[in-house]
Amino acid sequence: MPTRKTGTWKLAYADFLTALVAFFLLMWLISGVSKEDRAVIASEFTGKPATVSVTASEALSDAARLLAMLELSESLKAAGDSVQLSADAQGVRIELVDTADRPLFETGSGALTETGAALIRAAGASLAALPYTVSIEGHTDAFSMAGTASSNWELSSARANEARRLLEASGFGTERVVGVTGYADTRPLSAGQPHLAANRRISLQVHLAD
């Protein structure tokens, strides 16, 4: 009588389990690889060059790195509460704000105080060596300018242009300024609190890409 090979199914089952474990191990390894790295790995098998796209989350990651860099700026740190930094999808916003003990502007005027001028220069020095463009925004609080023919629109525009002139005079390239806008009191820092002193400010929007 022929000999029955009763252990054959065990070998097949063992091969199946080995393949299954290898599959799950591969899936686990791939789950920890970024989208860009997966594209590079796929290109090794297909022979096609990897295509890497910059998504909104990646742009925000770049903004976070720029934010961390600016937070290390000694001149900006020295300004204390007069400087507020934040990252967004466009890049980084630098808010240079008016405080009770450190006003940025002369009362009811677009002219910068010595403190305001120093803040603009500090921001310019921090950005000078970086390859990014900047939009400049001027803002006011919600108090009207009694006794004058000008409105907060003219005032905020004058403040934005004063900041632009000082940035350029400090060596910041004219070609890197892509916008100068006055927003009056329409964009308060804190919604519902348009009369705060901090709303009297200059905002520098640093753009990571055009």
Short mmCIF file of N, CA and C in Angstrom, two decimals, residues 38-167:
data_model
loop_
_atom_site.label_atom_id
_atom_site.label_comp_id
_atom_site.label_asym_id
_atom_site.label_seq_id
_atom_site.Cartn_x
_atom_site.Cartn_y
_atom_site.Cartn_z
N ARG A 38 6.30 57.01 -0.44
CA ARG A 38 5.61 55.92 -1.13
C ARG A 38 5.68 56.10 -2.64
N ALA A 39 5.61 57.37 -3.09
CA ALA A 39 5.71 57.63 -4.52
C ALA A 39 7.09 57.26 -5.04
N VAL A 40 8.12 57.54 -4.24
CA VAL A 40 9.48 57.19 -4.64
C VAL A 40 9.65 55.68 -4.71
N ILE A 41 9.11 54.96 -3.72
CA ILE A 41 9.20 53.50 -3.71
C ILE A 41 8.49 52.91 -4.92
N ALA A 42 7.29 53.44 -5.22
CA ALA A 42 6.53 52.94 -6.36
C ALA A 42 7.28 53.16 -7.66
N SER A 43 8.01 54.28 -7.74
CA SER A 43 8.75 54.57 -8.97
C SER A 43 9.86 53.57 -9.21
N GLU A 44 10.38 52.97 -8.13
CA GLU A 44 11.42 51.96 -8.28
C GLU A 44 10.89 50.72 -8.99
N PHE A 45 9.61 50.40 -8.80
CA PHE A 45 9.01 49.21 -9.41
C PHE A 45 8.42 49.51 -10.79
N THR A 46 7.89 50.71 -10.98
CA THR A 46 7.22 51.02 -12.25
C THR A 46 8.16 51.63 -13.28
N GLY A 47 9.28 52.20 -12.81
CA GLY A 47 10.19 52.87 -13.72
C GLY A 47 9.78 54.29 -14.06
N LYS A 48 8.62 54.75 -13.51
CA LYS A 48 8.14 56.09 -13.75
C LYS A 48 8.65 57.02 -12.65
N PRO A 49 9.02 58.26 -13.03
CA PRO A 49 9.50 59.20 -12.00
C PRO A 49 8.42 59.52 -10.99
N ALA A 50 8.82 59.70 -9.76
CA ALA A 50 7.87 60.01 -8.70
C ALA A 50 7.38 61.44 -8.84
N THR A 51 6.09 61.66 -8.63
CA THR A 51 5.49 63.00 -8.66
C THR A 51 5.08 63.37 -7.25
N VAL A 52 5.64 64.44 -6.74
CA VAL A 52 5.36 64.88 -5.38
C VAL A 52 4.64 66.21 -5.44
N SER A 53 3.44 66.29 -4.88
CA SER A 53 2.67 67.52 -4.88
C SER A 53 2.72 68.16 -3.50
N VAL A 54 2.62 69.50 -3.49
CA VAL A 54 2.61 70.23 -2.22
C VAL A 54 1.16 70.44 -1.82
N THR A 55 0.72 69.80 -0.76
CA THR A 55 -0.65 69.93 -0.29
C THR A 55 -0.75 71.06 0.72
N ALA A 56 -1.99 71.38 1.10
CA ALA A 56 -2.20 72.45 2.09
C ALA A 56 -1.54 72.10 3.42
N SER A 57 -1.60 70.81 3.79
CA SER A 57 -1.00 70.42 5.07
C SER A 57 0.51 70.56 5.02
N GLU A 58 1.11 70.26 3.85
CA GLU A 58 2.56 70.40 3.73
C GLU A 58 2.96 71.87 3.78
N ALA A 59 2.13 72.73 3.14
CA ALA A 59 2.40 74.16 3.19
C ALA A 59 2.33 74.67 4.63
N LEU A 60 1.35 74.16 5.38
CA LEU A 60 1.23 74.56 6.77
C LEU A 60 2.43 74.08 7.58
N SER A 61 2.95 72.90 7.22
CA SER A 61 4.14 72.39 7.89
C SER A 61 5.33 73.31 7.63
N ASP A 62 5.47 73.79 6.39
CA ASP A 62 6.53 74.74 6.07
C ASP A 62 6.34 76.03 6.86
N ALA A 63 5.08 76.45 6.99
CA ALA A 63 4.78 77.66 7.75
C ALA A 63 5.16 77.48 9.21
N ALA A 64 4.92 76.28 9.74
CA ALA A 64 5.26 76.01 11.14
C ALA A 64 6.77 76.11 11.34
N ARG A 65 7.54 75.63 10.36
CA ARG A 65 9.00 75.73 10.47
C ARG A 65 9.45 77.18 10.42
N LEU A 66 8.83 77.97 9.53
CA LEU A 66 9.16 79.39 9.46
C LEU A 66 8.78 80.09 10.75
N LEU A 67 7.62 79.74 11.30
CA LEU A 67 7.17 80.33 12.56
C LEU A 67 8.18 80.04 13.66
N ALA A 68 8.64 78.80 13.74
CA ALA A 68 9.62 78.43 14.78
C ALA A 68 10.91 79.23 14.60
N MET A 69 11.30 79.47 13.35
CA MET A 69 12.51 80.24 13.09
C MET A 69 12.35 81.68 13.55
N LEU A 70 11.19 82.28 13.24
CA LEU A 70 10.97 83.68 13.63
C LEU A 70 10.83 83.83 15.14
N GLU A 71 10.31 82.80 15.79
CA GLU A 71 10.17 82.85 17.24
C GLU A 71 11.53 82.88 17.94
N LEU A 72 12.57 82.49 17.22
CA LEU A 72 13.92 82.52 17.79
C LEU A 72 14.62 83.85 17.57
N SER A 73 13.98 84.74 16.79
CA SER A 73 14.58 86.04 16.52
C SER A 73 14.69 86.86 17.80
N GLU A 74 15.90 87.24 18.16
CA GLU A 74 16.11 87.99 19.40
C GLU A 74 15.42 89.35 19.35
N SER A 75 15.43 90.00 18.18
CA SER A 75 14.82 91.33 18.08
C SER A 75 13.31 91.26 18.23
N LEU A 76 12.69 90.20 17.71
CA LEU A 76 11.24 90.05 17.87
C LEU A 76 10.88 89.63 19.28
N LYS A 77 11.68 88.76 19.88
CA LYS A 77 11.42 88.36 21.26
C LYS A 77 11.53 89.54 22.21
N ALA A 78 12.45 90.45 21.91
CA ALA A 78 12.66 91.60 22.79
C ALA A 78 11.45 92.54 22.79
N ALA A 79 10.61 92.45 21.75
CA ALA A 79 9.44 93.32 21.66
C ALA A 79 8.31 92.86 22.55
N GLY A 80 8.39 91.66 23.10
CA GLY A 80 7.38 91.17 24.03
C GLY A 80 5.99 91.09 23.42
N ASP A 81 5.00 91.65 24.13
CA ASP A 81 3.60 91.57 23.71
C ASP A 81 3.28 92.42 22.48
N SER A 82 4.23 93.24 22.05
CA SER A 82 3.99 94.07 20.87
C SER A 82 4.06 93.27 19.58
N VAL A 83 4.54 92.04 19.65
CA VAL A 83 4.64 91.18 18.47
C VAL A 83 3.86 89.89 18.71
N GLN A 84 3.00 89.54 17.77
CA GLN A 84 2.25 88.29 17.82
C GLN A 84 2.50 87.53 16.52
N LEU A 85 2.92 86.28 16.63
CA LEU A 85 3.23 85.46 15.46
C LEU A 85 2.24 84.30 15.36
N SER A 86 1.85 83.96 14.13
CA SER A 86 0.98 82.81 13.92
C SER A 86 1.21 82.26 12.52
N ALA A 87 0.99 80.95 12.37
CA ALA A 87 1.13 80.29 11.06
C ALA A 87 -0.24 80.09 10.45
N ASP A 88 -0.31 80.18 9.12
CA ASP A 88 -1.54 79.88 8.40
C ASP A 88 -1.19 79.22 7.08
N ALA A 89 -2.19 78.96 6.25
CA ALA A 89 -1.97 78.25 4.99
C ALA A 89 -1.09 79.04 4.02
N GLN A 90 -1.07 80.37 4.15
CA GLN A 90 -0.25 81.19 3.26
C GLN A 90 1.20 81.26 3.71
N GLY A 91 1.40 81.20 5.01
CA GLY A 91 2.75 81.33 5.55
C GLY A 91 2.70 81.70 7.02
N VAL A 92 3.21 82.89 7.33
CA VAL A 92 3.24 83.36 8.72
C VAL A 92 2.76 84.80 8.77
N ARG A 93 1.97 85.11 9.80
CA ARG A 93 1.55 86.49 10.04
C ARG A 93 2.32 87.06 11.21
N ILE A 94 2.85 88.24 11.01
CA ILE A 94 3.54 88.98 12.07
C ILE A 94 2.66 90.18 12.40
N GLU A 95 2.08 90.17 13.59
CA GLU A 95 1.24 91.28 14.03
C GLU A 95 2.07 92.20 14.93
N LEU A 96 2.24 93.43 14.51
CA LEU A 96 2.92 94.44 15.32
C LEU A 96 1.83 95.33 15.91
N VAL A 97 1.58 95.18 17.21
CA VAL A 97 0.39 95.77 17.81
C VAL A 97 0.72 96.92 18.75
N ASP A 98 -0.24 97.81 18.87
CA ASP A 98 -0.14 98.95 19.75
C ASP A 98 -0.51 98.52 21.18
N THR A 99 0.25 98.92 22.17
CA THR A 99 -0.09 98.66 23.57
C THR A 99 -0.09 99.99 24.32
N ALA A 100 -0.67 99.98 25.49
CA ALA A 100 -0.80 101.22 26.27
C ALA A 100 0.55 101.84 26.57
N ASP A 101 1.54 101.01 26.92
CA ASP A 101 2.86 101.54 27.29
C ASP A 101 3.84 101.58 26.12
N ARG A 102 3.45 100.98 24.97
CA ARG A 102 4.33 101.00 23.80
C ARG A 102 3.50 101.28 22.54
N PRO A 103 3.00 102.51 22.38
CA PRO A 103 2.19 102.84 21.19
C PRO A 103 3.04 102.78 19.93
N LEU A 104 2.44 102.28 18.85
CA LEU A 104 3.13 102.19 17.57
C LEU A 104 3.03 103.48 16.76
N PHE A 105 1.91 104.20 16.94
CA PHE A 105 1.63 105.35 16.08
C PHE A 105 1.40 106.60 16.92
N GLU A 106 1.65 107.73 16.30
CA GLU A 106 1.25 109.00 16.90
C GLU A 106 -0.27 109.05 16.90
N THR A 107 -0.86 109.67 17.90
CA THR A 107 -2.32 109.69 18.05
C THR A 107 -3.02 110.24 16.80
N GLY A 108 -3.95 109.43 16.25
CA GLY A 108 -4.71 109.85 15.09
C GLY A 108 -3.88 110.09 13.85
N SER A 109 -2.70 109.47 13.78
CA SER A 109 -1.78 109.73 12.67
C SER A 109 -1.23 108.43 12.10
N GLY A 110 -0.78 108.51 10.86
CA GLY A 110 -0.11 107.36 10.26
C GLY A 110 1.35 107.29 10.62
N ALA A 111 1.87 108.32 11.26
CA ALA A 111 3.29 108.37 11.60
C ALA A 111 3.61 107.38 12.72
N LEU A 112 4.72 106.68 12.55
CA LEU A 112 5.16 105.72 13.56
C LEU A 112 5.89 106.43 14.69
N THR A 113 5.71 105.93 15.89
CA THR A 113 6.52 106.38 17.02
C THR A 113 7.90 105.73 16.91
N GLU A 114 8.81 106.10 17.80
CA GLU A 114 10.13 105.45 17.80
C GLU A 114 9.98 103.96 18.07
N THR A 115 9.04 103.60 18.94
CA THR A 115 8.78 102.18 19.22
C THR A 115 8.28 101.47 17.98
N GLY A 116 7.33 102.10 17.28
CA GLY A 116 6.79 101.50 16.07
C GLY A 116 7.85 101.32 15.00
N ALA A 117 8.68 102.33 14.82
CA ALA A 117 9.74 102.25 13.82
C ALA A 117 10.73 101.14 14.16
N ALA A 118 11.04 101.01 15.46
CA ALA A 118 11.95 99.95 15.88
C ALA A 118 11.37 98.57 15.62
N LEU A 119 10.06 98.42 15.81
CA LEU A 119 9.41 97.14 15.54
C LEU A 119 9.44 96.78 14.06
N ILE A 120 9.19 97.78 13.20
CA ILE A 120 9.23 97.53 11.77
C ILE A 120 10.64 97.12 11.35
N ARG A 121 11.64 97.81 11.89
CA ARG A 121 13.02 97.46 11.55
C ARG A 121 13.38 96.05 12.04
N ALA A 122 12.89 95.70 13.23
CA ALA A 122 13.16 94.37 13.77
C ALA A 122 12.55 93.29 12.88
N ALA A 123 11.31 93.53 12.43
CA ALA A 123 10.66 92.57 11.55
C ALA A 123 11.40 92.47 10.22
N GLY A 124 11.81 93.62 9.69
CA GLY A 124 12.55 93.63 8.43
C GLY A 124 13.87 92.89 8.54
N ALA A 125 14.57 93.08 9.67
CA ALA A 125 15.84 92.39 9.87
C ALA A 125 15.64 90.87 9.96
N SER A 126 14.54 90.45 10.57
CA SER A 126 14.27 89.01 10.70
C SER A 126 13.91 88.38 9.36
N LEU A 127 13.35 89.18 8.45
CA LEU A 127 12.90 88.65 7.16
C LEU A 127 13.90 88.88 6.03
N ALA A 128 14.87 89.75 6.24
CA ALA A 128 15.75 90.18 5.16
C ALA A 128 16.47 89.02 4.47
N ALA A 129 16.93 88.05 5.24
CA ALA A 129 17.71 86.95 4.67
C ALA A 129 16.84 85.82 4.13
N LEU A 130 15.53 85.93 4.28
CA LEU A 130 14.62 84.88 3.82
C LEU A 130 14.09 85.22 2.43
N PRO A 131 13.73 84.22 1.62
CA PRO A 131 13.38 84.47 0.22
C PRO A 131 11.90 84.76 -0.03
N TYR A 132 11.16 85.15 1.00
CA TYR A 132 9.70 85.24 0.86
C TYR A 132 9.23 86.66 0.58
N THR A 133 8.04 86.75 -0.03
CA THR A 133 7.40 88.04 -0.26
C THR A 133 6.49 88.37 0.92
N VAL A 134 6.09 89.64 0.99
CA VAL A 134 5.32 90.12 2.14
C VAL A 134 4.19 91.04 1.67
N SER A 135 3.03 90.89 2.29
CA SER A 135 1.94 91.84 2.14
C SER A 135 1.85 92.64 3.44
N ILE A 136 1.63 93.94 3.31
CA ILE A 136 1.57 94.83 4.48
C ILE A 136 0.14 95.33 4.66
N GLU A 137 -0.38 95.19 5.87
CA GLU A 137 -1.74 95.62 6.16
C GLU A 137 -1.71 96.64 7.30
N GLY A 138 -2.50 97.71 7.14
CA GLY A 138 -2.67 98.69 8.20
C GLY A 138 -4.05 98.54 8.83
N HIS A 139 -4.13 98.70 10.16
CA HIS A 139 -5.41 98.53 10.87
C HIS A 139 -5.58 99.64 11.90
N THR A 140 -6.83 99.91 12.24
CA THR A 140 -7.15 100.87 13.29
C THR A 140 -8.12 100.22 14.28
N ASP A 141 -8.36 100.93 15.39
CA ASP A 141 -9.45 100.51 16.26
C ASP A 141 -10.75 101.11 15.71
N ALA A 142 -11.85 100.91 16.41
CA ALA A 142 -13.16 101.34 15.89
C ALA A 142 -13.54 102.76 16.29
N PHE A 143 -12.65 103.47 17.00
CA PHE A 143 -12.96 104.86 17.36
C PHE A 143 -12.85 105.73 16.11
N SER A 144 -13.81 106.62 15.94
CA SER A 144 -13.78 107.52 14.78
C SER A 144 -12.81 108.66 15.04
N MET A 145 -12.36 109.29 13.97
CA MET A 145 -11.41 110.39 14.08
C MET A 145 -12.18 111.71 14.13
N ALA A 146 -12.61 112.06 15.31
CA ALA A 146 -13.41 113.28 15.48
C ALA A 146 -12.60 114.52 15.12
N GLY A 147 -13.27 115.47 14.44
CA GLY A 147 -12.62 116.73 14.13
C GLY A 147 -11.72 116.71 12.92
N THR A 148 -11.69 115.62 12.18
CA THR A 148 -10.87 115.54 10.98
C THR A 148 -11.72 115.09 9.80
N ALA A 149 -11.22 115.38 8.60
CA ALA A 149 -11.94 114.98 7.40
C ALA A 149 -11.59 113.56 6.99
N SER A 150 -10.55 113.01 7.60
CA SER A 150 -10.10 111.66 7.25
C SER A 150 -10.89 110.62 8.01
N SER A 151 -10.96 109.42 7.43
CA SER A 151 -11.60 108.30 8.10
C SER A 151 -10.56 107.27 8.48
N ASN A 152 -11.01 106.22 9.15
CA ASN A 152 -10.10 105.14 9.51
C ASN A 152 -9.54 104.41 8.29
N TRP A 153 -10.23 104.53 7.16
CA TRP A 153 -9.70 103.92 5.93
C TRP A 153 -8.42 104.63 5.50
N GLU A 154 -8.46 105.96 5.47
CA GLU A 154 -7.25 106.71 5.10
C GLU A 154 -6.14 106.48 6.13
N LEU A 155 -6.54 106.46 7.41
CA LEU A 155 -5.55 106.29 8.47
C LEU A 155 -4.86 104.94 8.36
N SER A 156 -5.61 103.87 8.17
CA SER A 156 -5.00 102.53 8.08
C SER A 156 -4.12 102.40 6.85
N SER A 157 -4.54 103.03 5.75
CA SER A 157 -3.72 103.00 4.53
C SER A 157 -2.42 103.77 4.73
N ALA A 158 -2.51 104.90 5.42
CA ALA A 158 -1.31 105.70 5.70
C ALA A 158 -0.33 104.91 6.57
N ARG A 159 -0.85 104.19 7.54
CA ARG A 159 0.01 103.38 8.41
C ARG A 159 0.69 102.25 7.64
N ALA A 160 -0.05 101.60 6.74
CA ALA A 160 0.54 100.52 5.94
C ALA A 160 1.64 101.06 5.05
N ASN A 161 1.42 102.22 4.44
CA ASN A 161 2.44 102.79 3.56
C ASN A 161 3.64 103.31 4.33
N GLU A 162 3.41 103.81 5.53
CA GLU A 162 4.53 104.23 6.37
C GLU A 162 5.40 103.03 6.72
N ALA A 163 4.77 101.90 7.02
CA ALA A 163 5.53 100.68 7.31
C ALA A 163 6.30 100.22 6.08
N ARG A 164 5.67 100.32 4.91
CA ARG A 164 6.35 99.93 3.67
C ARG A 164 7.59 100.80 3.44
N ARG A 165 7.45 102.10 3.59
CA ARG A 165 8.60 103.00 3.36
C ARG A 165 9.75 102.68 4.30
N LEU A 166 9.41 102.41 5.56
CA LEU A 166 10.47 102.13 6.53
C LEU A 166 11.13 100.78 6.25
N LEU A 167 10.35 99.78 5.86
CA LEU A 167 10.93 98.49 5.49
C LEU A 167 11.90 98.64 4.34
#
